[in-house]
Amino acid sequence: MTVADHRVQLVRDATFVRLAADGEISGTRGSAPDGLFARDARHLSRWQLAVDGGRPLALVPATAETDDTAGCVLTPEGTRDDPPPYTVFRRQSVGAGTFTEHLRLVSNRPDPVTARVALTVDADFADLFELRADDRHYAKPGAEHEVHDTADGLRFDYRRSDWHAATDVTCRPAPDPAGTTAPEPRGTARTLTWRLHLAPHGQADLHLTVHARPHGRPLTAPSARRPHRRCPTAVDGTDDLTRACERGLADVDLLTIPVTGVDGEEVRIPAAGIPWFLTLFGRDSLLTSYFLLPYRPATAAAVLSALAATQGRRHDAFSGEQPGRIVHETRHGELAHFRQVPYGRYYGAVDATPLFLVLLHAHYETVGDAGLAKRLERHARQAVDWMLTDGGLGEHGYLVYTPDPGGLVNQNWKDSAGAVCFRDGTQAEGPVAVSEAQGYAYDALVRTAELAHAVWRDEPYARRLRETADRLRDRFLKDFWMPEADFPALALDGAGRRADALASDAGHLLWSGILDEDRARRVGRRLLEPDFFSGWAIRTLAAGQRPYHPLSYHRGSAWPHDNAVIALGLARHGLAAEVRTVAEGLVAAAAHHGHRLPEVIAGYDRAATAGPVPYPHACSPQAWAAATPLALRTALEQI
């Protein structure tokens, strides 16, 4: 990677910043947008330093010293015979809605020096959905951008009807009293200037603070940070797994954000990932907290409370809301506020609702305390009702989803277009019954029956749920099993045809227990064959099929969290060698990324490259990837 390609990302307290090698922000879009982000909006879109009339050179590119602080070393241009008169040591940090910068200018000369420093600043308040690579454009009638000089800096304001966001820039010392300049006649960018005097071999300091003030409640840091907790020593002396666990726990802390719980209390839950998903995601937060259960059961309790608070209450075709349905994602940006995108509270997930029930029972089973299960009994019953009604179990015999042209075409974890397909690559058309969701539904019914029996003391209800689960399992084994492939179908389409692509979703069926023991063991071994297992991880789609592509999001790449679920399923069925193989591959992949697993890696074979090939649009850190090493450790302990 060249210095020009180098990027650094800092994150803390629901706020993150992405910077270039020299600490600059230039307002990029697409797969790697830069800027200061808070609550789905970009609060800094330009942050460009000039010294003595030119852009400084990066002697040491920006490097993250900690997860929330970076430093770099810059100089004005010089020559061998006329070296730079001073050096700029730049240190940048991010916190709850805040970005700070300390510029320390150190003179290299025995005589006085005056440094001319200029900083061009702008805030475009772009919604994250505007910045994506699909380059969509959204009308913003009545939107007003304003910038105001203040005594010690600038204030940027953005208003649109009842929407108001702002960014404050304060400087110490204050900018030159001559004021600021506007490099673009109709833009809001402004350039602040200073003349800083350096004594012989002396120094001068410039402190800059940016406060993002998003629409809605202000961002605040937690009153007390979670103490760093070491992962218990991993089995078999696998030190890299221990380090991956520790890195994963630290990343979960970085991604933790405050949301509102079921009784109006503030709870702190793991957001899905950066840069696109620093928000509550039903499926992601549920699986993340399931992986963490043996180590941090309080995370599951917080997630369950947050999801109960956002559980569907009515029918809304735009957002997919239905009574009892668990939310897929929440958004706080401008486009969601004005319902230009359906994601303010979007319910387009077929699997979040059964996973909510799975986690509720698993939490009770882990902590041995029925308090949360009693507190959320009403929400659990409503979730079951959704599965039996709008979810499709009553009408179709399976949990189903219908592609949403305004939202997600696929509504399982493989939610990209074309991901749920036949072997020829044709997308399954709805109402689609995807395989792993049936496993989740089966597990949810069985587990909720146990809660009904042991906690709610409602044996007739428990019996009905067990009978419903048994019928689902019998149907599934008959309808989904492909005898010619000795493997379950990826899905049934709306006509009941088996989507016959060989996909990793089958491994989730081992975890949920919907397969009988013999089939489960055959599927588990099949997933470790070379067309599925790359040496790093199990691919989402077996190689050799027409739709396979190693750089596709869901049709040939490999996802750590997918492998974590599979590893837990392999352990459930006693496939010890397979668990160790999956764990070794993922731990080795993590070691190539500083022991941090990315959201997804390319599906290329391990023998083809010295390290795992990155997927170009992966989030990192990403919550369920961060929790994956903990799930691997649990699976290893179970065999």
XYZ file of C-alpha atoms in Angstrom, residues 401 403-404 407-429 432 434 490-491 499-503 505 540-541 545-549 552-556:
48
model
C -40.208 -13.452 2.953
C -38.594 -9.580 -1.883
C -38.954 -5.891 -1.048
C -35.653 -2.341 0.641
C -34.016 -5.771 0.668
C -34.629 -8.308 -2.056
C -33.366 -11.068 0.221
C -34.221 -10.930 3.900
C -32.020 -13.621 5.414
C -28.419 -13.000 6.437
C -27.377 -13.289 2.785
C -29.342 -10.180 1.951
C -27.667 -9.041 -1.273
C -29.480 -9.347 -4.588
C -28.983 -12.751 -6.206
C -27.622 -14.387 -3.043
C -30.477 -16.911 -2.688
C -30.165 -18.749 -5.956
C -30.379 -21.926 -7.939
C -27.275 -23.717 -9.146
C -27.563 -21.901 -12.485
C -27.431 -18.557 -10.659
C -31.115 -17.686 -11.008
C -32.461 -15.755 -8.008
C -35.239 -17.537 -6.106
C -38.494 -15.594 -6.294
C -39.005 -17.504 -0.371
C -34.673 -19.953 3.098
C -30.612 -23.354 0.053
C -34.299 -22.377 -0.145
C -33.049 -23.646 -4.870
C -30.314 -26.197 -5.397
C -27.127 -24.133 -5.006
C -24.820 -25.724 -2.446
C -24.432 -23.048 0.214
C -26.476 -21.976 5.139
C -20.753 -19.002 1.325
C -21.154 -20.958 -1.917
C -21.002 -23.792 -9.385
C -22.047 -21.287 -12.032
C -22.890 -18.438 -9.611
C -19.674 -18.858 -7.591
C -17.464 -15.758 -7.441
C -19.012 -11.774 -4.427
C -20.571 -10.578 -1.183
C -22.562 -13.772 -0.611
C -21.833 -16.087 -3.551
C -18.326 -17.305 -2.849
